[in-house]
Amino acid sequence: MNIACVFPGQGSQSIGMMNGYSDFPIIQQTFQEAADVLEQDFWSLVSSGAAEDINSTVNTQPLMLIAGVAVYRAWISSGGKKPALLAGHSLGEYTALVASEALSFADALKLVRFRAQAMQQAVPDGVGGMAAILGLEDSVVEEICHEVTSSSSGESLEAANFNSPGQIVIAGHKNAILLGIELAKSKGAKRALLLPMSIPSHCSLMQPAADRMRQQLESISLQSPRVPILHNVDAKSHADDTAALKEILIQQLVSPVRWVATIQAFAASGITHVIECGPGKVLMGLNKRIEPQLHHSSLADSEAIKQTIGNLSAQ
C-alpha cells in the first residue's frame, strides 16, 4: 500500500467548513499559530464570517493553506500513514511544501498572503476572467484558445486547469473568455460557463504577479522536501533542487495546473490510495474520474479521518 496526500486550493472554502473537526485540538492550534503570524483571526472568519470576506482572494489563499496544514497535522498525529508522494492543486502546492517540510508554515503563510495580493493587483477588475468547459477533448479546448487569441487584437485566452478528462478551465481577457465560451458551445461542449472569479489565474496575464513572486522568494529559505511533491507545472518531482522549487512556484502562476497528469503520475509510480487533506471533496471527485481504479478518500471531517485510518489499518 502506497498513499499520496493532496491538498485543495481556492474553490473549496465555505463558512463553517472546519466545524466537523472538533475532535482534534491540533486544528484550532494550527489556526492560532497562523493568527500569531498574520495577525488575523481566521478561525472566526471561517466559523462566522461573511461569505464575501471568506471568498476574497487575500483571505481565501491563507485560509485554505491553514485548513490543509491543520487537517494534515490531525491525520499524522492520529496515526495516519505517512504519504509516499504529495501534490496540491494550485494554491494547495504551498500546503504540500509545508507538509513535506520544504517550507516553514510561517513562511508559507506570508508567501500566500503576498501571492494573493500580487494576483489581485496584476489585472484590473473586469479585465480578466475564467470559464469552465465541460465535455470537450483537451486538444479541442486548446484549439479554441489559439483561435480566439489569434483573432483578437492583443487579447489572450489560455487553458488554465486540466482538472479531469473533459473538464478544463480557461483563463484570459474577459472578452476573449466570452468568445471562447461561444466557440466551445458551437463545438459540442456539454457546458461552458463563466466562473465567478475576476482573477485570470494560471495564464500569461499573471506575469506581473510572477515577477513580484520572484523577488519575494529571494528572501525565503527552502529545504529539500522530505516527501517528494509532484508539481502543477510538469507533474514531476524536483526534490533535490531548491532553486528549481522556487522557479516552479514562479512558473505556476503563468502555467496551467496539470492535475490530470499529476494523478496519472501517482498511478504510474505505484500509488494505491489518494487522500484529500482538507475540507470538502472537490479533489476526490476529480481524482475518481482521472484514475477510478485507485482508492480515493477525503478527510472532510473528524469522522472521515478516523474512518480512513481504520480502513487503511485493516488492509
Short mmCIF file of C-alpha atoms in Angstrom, two decimals:
data_model
loop_
_atom_site.label_atom_id
_atom_site.label_comp_id
_atom_site.label_asym_id
_atom_site.label_seq_id
_atom_site.Cartn_x
_atom_site.Cartn_y
_atom_site.Cartn_z
CA MET A 1 0.00 0.00 0.00
CA ASN A 2 1.32 3.42 -1.01
CA ILE A 3 -0.59 6.60 -0.30
CA ALA A 4 -0.41 10.11 -1.70
CA CYS A 5 -1.86 13.15 0.05
CA VAL A 6 -3.30 16.01 -2.00
CA PHE A 7 -4.32 19.49 -0.91
CA PRO A 8 -7.14 21.66 -2.32
CA GLY A 9 -6.84 25.29 -3.36
CA GLN A 10 -9.33 28.08 -3.88
CA GLY A 11 -12.88 26.95 -4.50
CA SER A 12 -13.13 24.54 -1.56
CA GLN A 13 -13.74 27.26 1.04
CA SER A 14 -17.05 27.75 2.83
CA ILE A 15 -18.33 29.24 6.06
CA GLY A 16 -18.31 26.55 8.76
CA MET A 17 -16.01 24.23 6.81
CA MET A 18 -13.94 23.47 9.95
CA ASN A 19 -16.91 22.73 12.22
CA GLY A 20 -16.60 18.98 11.70
CA TYR A 21 -13.11 18.73 13.20
CA SER A 22 -13.93 19.42 16.87
CA ASP A 23 -12.29 16.13 17.99
CA PHE A 24 -8.83 17.42 17.06
CA PRO A 25 -7.39 20.25 19.20
CA ILE A 26 -4.45 20.48 16.77
CA ILE A 27 -6.86 22.01 14.22
CA GLN A 28 -7.56 25.10 16.32
CA GLN A 29 -3.94 25.22 17.47
CA THR A 30 -2.87 25.49 13.83
CA PHE A 31 -5.34 28.34 13.27
CA GLN A 32 -3.98 30.12 16.35
CA GLU A 33 -0.43 29.68 15.05
CA ALA A 34 -1.49 31.33 11.81
CA ALA A 35 -3.23 34.15 13.67
CA ASP A 36 0.00 34.90 15.51
CA VAL A 37 1.91 35.11 12.21
CA LEU A 38 -0.55 37.12 10.09
CA GLU A 39 -2.29 38.94 12.96
CA GLN A 40 -5.72 37.91 11.73
CA ASP A 41 -8.36 35.69 13.34
CA PHE A 42 -9.02 33.13 10.60
CA TRP A 43 -10.94 30.85 12.96
CA SER A 44 -13.64 33.47 13.49
CA LEU A 45 -13.59 34.25 9.78
CA VAL A 46 -14.25 30.66 8.78
CA SER A 47 -16.67 29.97 11.63
CA SER A 48 -18.93 33.01 11.45
CA GLY A 49 -17.56 35.45 8.89
CA ALA A 50 -19.29 36.87 5.84
CA ALA A 51 -19.20 34.93 2.57
CA GLU A 52 -17.74 37.91 0.72
CA ASP A 53 -14.84 38.03 3.20
CA ILE A 54 -14.04 34.33 3.04
CA ASN A 55 -14.17 34.47 -0.77
CA SER A 56 -11.84 37.46 -1.01
CA THR A 57 -8.59 36.14 -2.52
CA VAL A 58 -6.38 37.76 0.12
CA ASN A 59 -8.29 35.79 2.77
CA THR A 60 -9.07 32.62 0.82
CA GLN A 61 -5.47 31.74 -0.02
CA PRO A 62 -4.07 31.81 3.56
CA LEU A 63 -7.29 30.26 4.86
CA MET A 64 -7.04 27.21 2.58
CA LEU A 65 -3.34 26.84 3.43
CA ILE A 66 -4.17 26.86 7.15
CA ALA A 67 -7.02 24.39 6.74
CA GLY A 68 -4.91 21.96 4.70
CA VAL A 69 -1.97 22.07 7.11
CA ALA A 70 -4.32 21.65 10.08
CA VAL A 71 -6.03 18.59 8.61
CA TYR A 72 -2.71 17.03 7.58
CA ARG A 73 -1.38 17.54 11.12
CA ALA A 74 -4.53 15.91 12.51
CA TRP A 75 -4.00 12.97 10.14
CA ILE A 76 -0.36 12.41 11.10
CA SER A 77 -0.87 12.99 14.84
CA SER A 78 -3.68 10.42 14.85
CA GLY A 79 -1.52 7.69 13.36
CA GLY A 80 -2.33 8.27 9.71
CA LYS A 81 0.11 6.65 7.32
CA LYS A 82 2.87 8.94 6.06
CA PRO A 83 2.46 9.59 2.32
CA ALA A 84 4.93 8.47 -0.32
CA LEU A 85 4.05 11.45 -2.55
CA LEU A 86 2.33 14.81 -2.21
CA ALA A 87 0.63 17.28 -4.53
CA GLY A 88 -1.54 20.36 -4.23
CA HIS A 89 -3.98 21.95 -6.65
CA SER A 90 -2.79 25.49 -7.41
CA LEU A 91 -2.55 27.20 -4.01
CA GLY A 92 -2.53 23.70 -2.47
CA GLU A 93 1.02 23.27 -3.72
CA TYR A 94 2.14 25.55 -0.89
CA THR A 95 0.35 23.30 1.59
CA ALA A 96 2.22 20.34 0.11
CA LEU A 97 5.52 22.19 0.58
CA VAL A 98 4.70 22.71 4.27
CA ALA A 99 3.67 19.05 4.70
CA SER A 100 6.94 17.96 3.08
CA GLU A 101 8.91 20.25 5.44
CA ALA A 102 10.44 22.08 2.48
CA LEU A 103 8.82 25.35 3.59
CA SER A 104 8.03 26.53 7.11
CA PHE A 105 4.40 27.18 7.95
CA ALA A 106 5.17 30.79 8.92
CA ASP A 107 6.97 31.50 5.64
CA ALA A 108 4.19 29.80 3.66
CA LEU A 109 1.57 31.99 5.33
CA LYS A 110 3.45 35.16 4.40
CA LEU A 111 4.08 33.92 0.86
CA VAL A 112 0.47 33.05 0.09
CA ARG A 113 -0.78 36.35 1.50
CA PHE A 114 1.73 38.14 -0.76
CA ARG A 115 0.80 35.85 -3.67
CA ALA A 116 -2.88 36.68 -3.26
CA GLN A 117 -2.20 40.40 -3.21
CA ALA A 118 0.10 40.18 -6.24
CA MET A 119 -2.51 38.20 -8.19
CA GLN A 120 -5.28 40.61 -7.22
CA GLN A 121 -3.22 43.59 -8.38
CA ALA A 122 -1.89 42.02 -11.59
CA VAL A 123 -5.08 42.56 -13.60
CA PRO A 124 -7.65 45.34 -13.05
CA ASP A 125 -11.16 44.27 -12.03
CA GLY A 126 -13.32 43.40 -15.01
CA VAL A 127 -10.42 42.88 -17.42
CA GLY A 128 -9.85 39.16 -16.90
CA GLY A 129 -11.85 36.07 -16.09
CA MET A 130 -12.10 32.29 -16.11
CA ALA A 131 -14.59 29.79 -17.51
CA ALA A 132 -15.20 26.07 -17.18
CA ILE A 133 -15.52 23.98 -20.34
CA LEU A 134 -17.12 20.56 -19.92
CA GLY A 135 -17.31 17.72 -22.40
CA LEU A 136 -14.55 18.58 -24.89
CA GLU A 137 -11.17 16.97 -25.51
CA ASP A 138 -8.09 18.86 -24.30
CA SER A 139 -6.90 19.40 -27.86
CA VAL A 140 -10.21 20.97 -28.90
CA VAL A 141 -10.13 23.43 -26.00
CA GLU A 142 -6.53 24.33 -26.80
CA GLU A 143 -7.53 24.92 -30.44
CA ILE A 144 -10.31 27.24 -29.27
CA CYS A 145 -7.86 29.21 -27.15
CA HIS A 146 -5.45 29.51 -30.07
CA GLU A 147 -8.22 30.57 -32.43
CA VAL A 148 -9.52 33.26 -30.07
CA THR A 149 -6.05 34.61 -29.28
CA SER A 150 -5.12 34.71 -32.98
CA SER A 151 -8.28 36.59 -33.94
CA SER A 152 -8.24 39.07 -31.05
CA SER A 153 -6.15 42.23 -31.12
CA GLY A 154 -3.92 41.95 -28.07
CA GLU A 155 -6.28 39.75 -26.05
CA SER A 156 -5.36 36.25 -24.91
CA LEU A 157 -7.12 33.03 -23.95
CA GLU A 158 -5.35 30.00 -22.48
CA ALA A 159 -6.09 26.64 -20.89
CA ALA A 160 -5.54 27.18 -17.15
CA ASN A 161 -6.61 23.99 -15.35
CA PHE A 162 -6.68 20.44 -16.74
CA ASN A 163 -8.85 19.22 -13.86
CA SER A 164 -10.18 15.91 -15.16
CA PRO A 165 -10.98 14.31 -18.52
CA GLY A 166 -13.50 16.60 -20.18
CA GLN A 167 -13.22 19.33 -17.54
CA ILE A 168 -10.92 22.22 -18.39
CA VAL A 169 -10.82 25.78 -17.10
CA ILE A 170 -9.77 28.56 -19.46
CA ALA A 171 -8.45 31.98 -18.45
CA GLY A 172 -7.65 35.28 -20.10
CA HIS A 173 -9.19 38.61 -21.06
CA LYS A 174 -12.92 38.87 -20.34
CA ASN A 175 -14.00 39.40 -23.96
CA ALA A 176 -11.80 36.50 -25.10
CA ILE A 177 -13.39 34.31 -22.41
CA LEU A 178 -16.88 35.14 -23.67
CA LEU A 179 -15.87 34.35 -27.24
CA GLY A 180 -14.25 31.10 -26.09
CA ILE A 181 -17.49 30.08 -24.35
CA GLU A 182 -19.49 30.57 -27.55
CA LEU A 183 -16.93 28.65 -29.62
CA ALA A 184 -16.93 25.79 -27.11
CA LYS A 185 -20.71 25.53 -27.29
CA SER A 186 -20.58 25.50 -31.08
CA LYS A 187 -18.07 22.63 -30.95
CA GLY A 188 -20.30 20.49 -28.75
CA ALA A 189 -19.34 21.33 -25.19
CA LYS A 190 -21.84 19.94 -22.67
CA ARG A 191 -21.44 23.11 -20.63
CA ALA A 192 -19.39 26.28 -20.98
CA LEU A 193 -19.87 28.79 -18.21
CA LEU A 194 -18.21 31.87 -16.81
CA LEU A 195 -16.81 31.34 -13.30
CA PRO A 196 -17.32 33.93 -10.53
CA MET A 197 -13.62 34.85 -10.48
CA SER A 198 -12.13 38.19 -11.51
CA ILE A 199 -8.55 36.90 -11.36
CA PRO A 200 -7.44 35.02 -14.50
CA SER A 201 -5.17 32.51 -12.72
CA HIS A 202 -2.58 30.28 -14.38
CA CYS A 203 -2.20 32.24 -17.60
CA SER A 204 0.14 34.85 -19.05
CA LEU A 205 -1.90 37.72 -17.55
CA MET A 206 -0.37 36.73 -14.22
CA GLN A 207 3.16 37.61 -15.38
CA PRO A 208 3.29 40.76 -13.20
CA ALA A 209 2.42 38.61 -10.18
CA ALA A 210 5.06 36.04 -11.19
CA ASP A 211 7.70 38.79 -11.41
CA ARG A 212 6.81 40.00 -7.92
CA MET A 213 6.89 36.45 -6.56
CA ARG A 214 10.38 36.01 -7.97
CA GLN A 215 11.58 38.94 -5.88
CA GLN A 216 9.69 37.79 -2.80
CA LEU A 217 11.10 34.25 -2.98
CA GLU A 218 14.67 35.55 -2.89
CA SER A 219 14.33 36.08 0.87
CA ILE A 220 12.63 32.72 1.55
CA SER A 221 14.54 29.61 2.62
CA LEU A 222 13.50 26.29 1.07
CA GLN A 223 14.74 22.83 2.04
CA SER A 224 14.71 19.60 0.06
CA PRO A 225 11.27 18.03 0.63
CA ARG A 226 11.21 15.06 2.99
CA VAL A 227 8.32 13.71 0.91
CA PRO A 228 8.53 14.21 -2.88
CA ILE A 229 5.99 16.60 -4.41
CA LEU A 230 4.56 16.38 -7.92
CA HIS A 231 4.22 19.96 -9.12
CA ASN A 232 1.41 21.61 -11.10
CA VAL A 233 3.66 22.86 -13.89
CA ASP A 234 5.03 19.49 -15.05
CA ALA A 235 3.63 16.76 -12.73
CA LYS A 236 7.22 15.90 -11.76
CA SER A 237 9.28 15.98 -8.57
CA HIS A 238 12.19 18.38 -8.09
CA ALA A 239 13.10 17.20 -4.62
CA ASP A 240 16.86 17.78 -4.72
CA ASP A 241 16.91 21.23 -6.29
CA THR A 242 15.62 24.09 -4.12
CA ALA A 243 16.36 26.63 -6.87
CA ALA A 244 14.08 24.63 -9.16
CA LEU A 245 11.39 24.60 -6.44
CA LYS A 246 11.37 28.39 -6.37
CA GLU A 247 11.23 28.55 -10.16
CA ILE A 248 8.30 26.12 -10.11
CA LEU A 249 6.37 28.42 -7.77
CA ILE A 250 7.01 31.37 -10.10
CA GLN A 251 6.07 29.48 -13.25
CA GLN A 252 2.97 28.04 -11.56
CA LEU A 253 1.30 31.46 -11.73
CA VAL A 254 1.51 31.64 -15.53
CA SER A 255 1.24 27.91 -16.36
CA PRO A 256 -1.75 25.55 -16.38
CA VAL A 257 -2.46 23.23 -13.47
CA ARG A 258 -1.83 19.75 -14.90
CA TRP A 259 -3.96 17.86 -12.41
CA VAL A 260 -4.86 15.00 -14.74
CA ALA A 261 -1.18 14.33 -15.42
CA THR A 262 -0.44 14.51 -11.68
CA ILE A 263 -2.96 11.85 -10.69
CA GLN A 264 -1.89 9.70 -13.65
CA ALA A 265 1.72 10.01 -12.44
CA PHE A 266 0.62 8.83 -8.99
CA ALA A 267 -0.86 5.70 -10.53
CA ALA A 268 2.21 5.09 -12.70
CA SER A 269 4.51 5.36 -9.67
CA GLY A 270 2.65 2.70 -7.67
CA ILE A 271 0.36 4.85 -5.52
CA THR A 272 -2.71 2.88 -4.46
CA HIS A 273 -4.57 5.38 -2.24
CA VAL A 274 -5.08 9.13 -2.82
CA ILE A 275 -6.23 11.11 0.23
CA GLU A 276 -7.53 14.67 0.06
CA CYS A 277 -6.42 16.61 3.13
CA GLY A 278 -8.75 19.48 3.80
CA PRO A 279 -12.41 20.42 3.99
CA GLY A 280 -14.61 19.49 1.07
CA LYS A 281 -14.34 16.76 -1.55
CA VAL A 282 -13.56 18.70 -4.72
CA LEU A 283 -10.30 16.92 -5.48
CA MET A 284 -11.65 13.48 -4.61
CA GLY A 285 -14.34 13.93 -7.25
CA LEU A 286 -11.77 14.90 -9.88
CA ASN A 287 -9.37 12.14 -8.86
CA LYS A 288 -12.02 9.42 -9.21
CA ARG A 289 -12.67 10.48 -12.78
CA ILE A 290 -8.96 10.52 -13.64
CA GLU A 291 -7.88 7.18 -12.11
CA PRO A 292 -11.01 5.28 -10.98
CA GLN A 293 -9.05 2.12 -10.14
CA LEU A 294 -7.23 3.86 -7.24
CA HIS A 295 -8.71 4.14 -3.75
CA HIS A 296 -9.87 7.73 -3.16
CA SER A 297 -10.91 9.37 0.11
CA SER A 298 -11.30 12.80 1.65
CA LEU A 299 -10.54 13.86 5.22
CA ALA A 300 -13.56 16.19 5.20
CA ASP A 301 -14.22 15.95 8.96
CA SER A 302 -13.09 14.17 12.14
CA GLU A 303 -15.12 11.05 11.39
CA ALA A 304 -13.57 10.78 7.91
CA ILE A 305 -10.07 10.98 9.40
CA LYS A 306 -10.81 8.21 11.89
CA GLN A 307 -12.59 6.04 9.33
CA THR A 308 -9.80 6.38 6.76
CA ILE A 309 -7.14 5.47 9.33
CA GLY A 310 -9.23 2.47 10.36
CA ASN A 311 -9.78 1.34 6.78
CA LEU A 312 -6.08 1.56 5.94
CA SER A 313 -5.10 -0.26 9.13
CA ALA A 314 -7.42 -3.13 8.20
CA GLN A 315 -5.82 -3.61 4.77
#
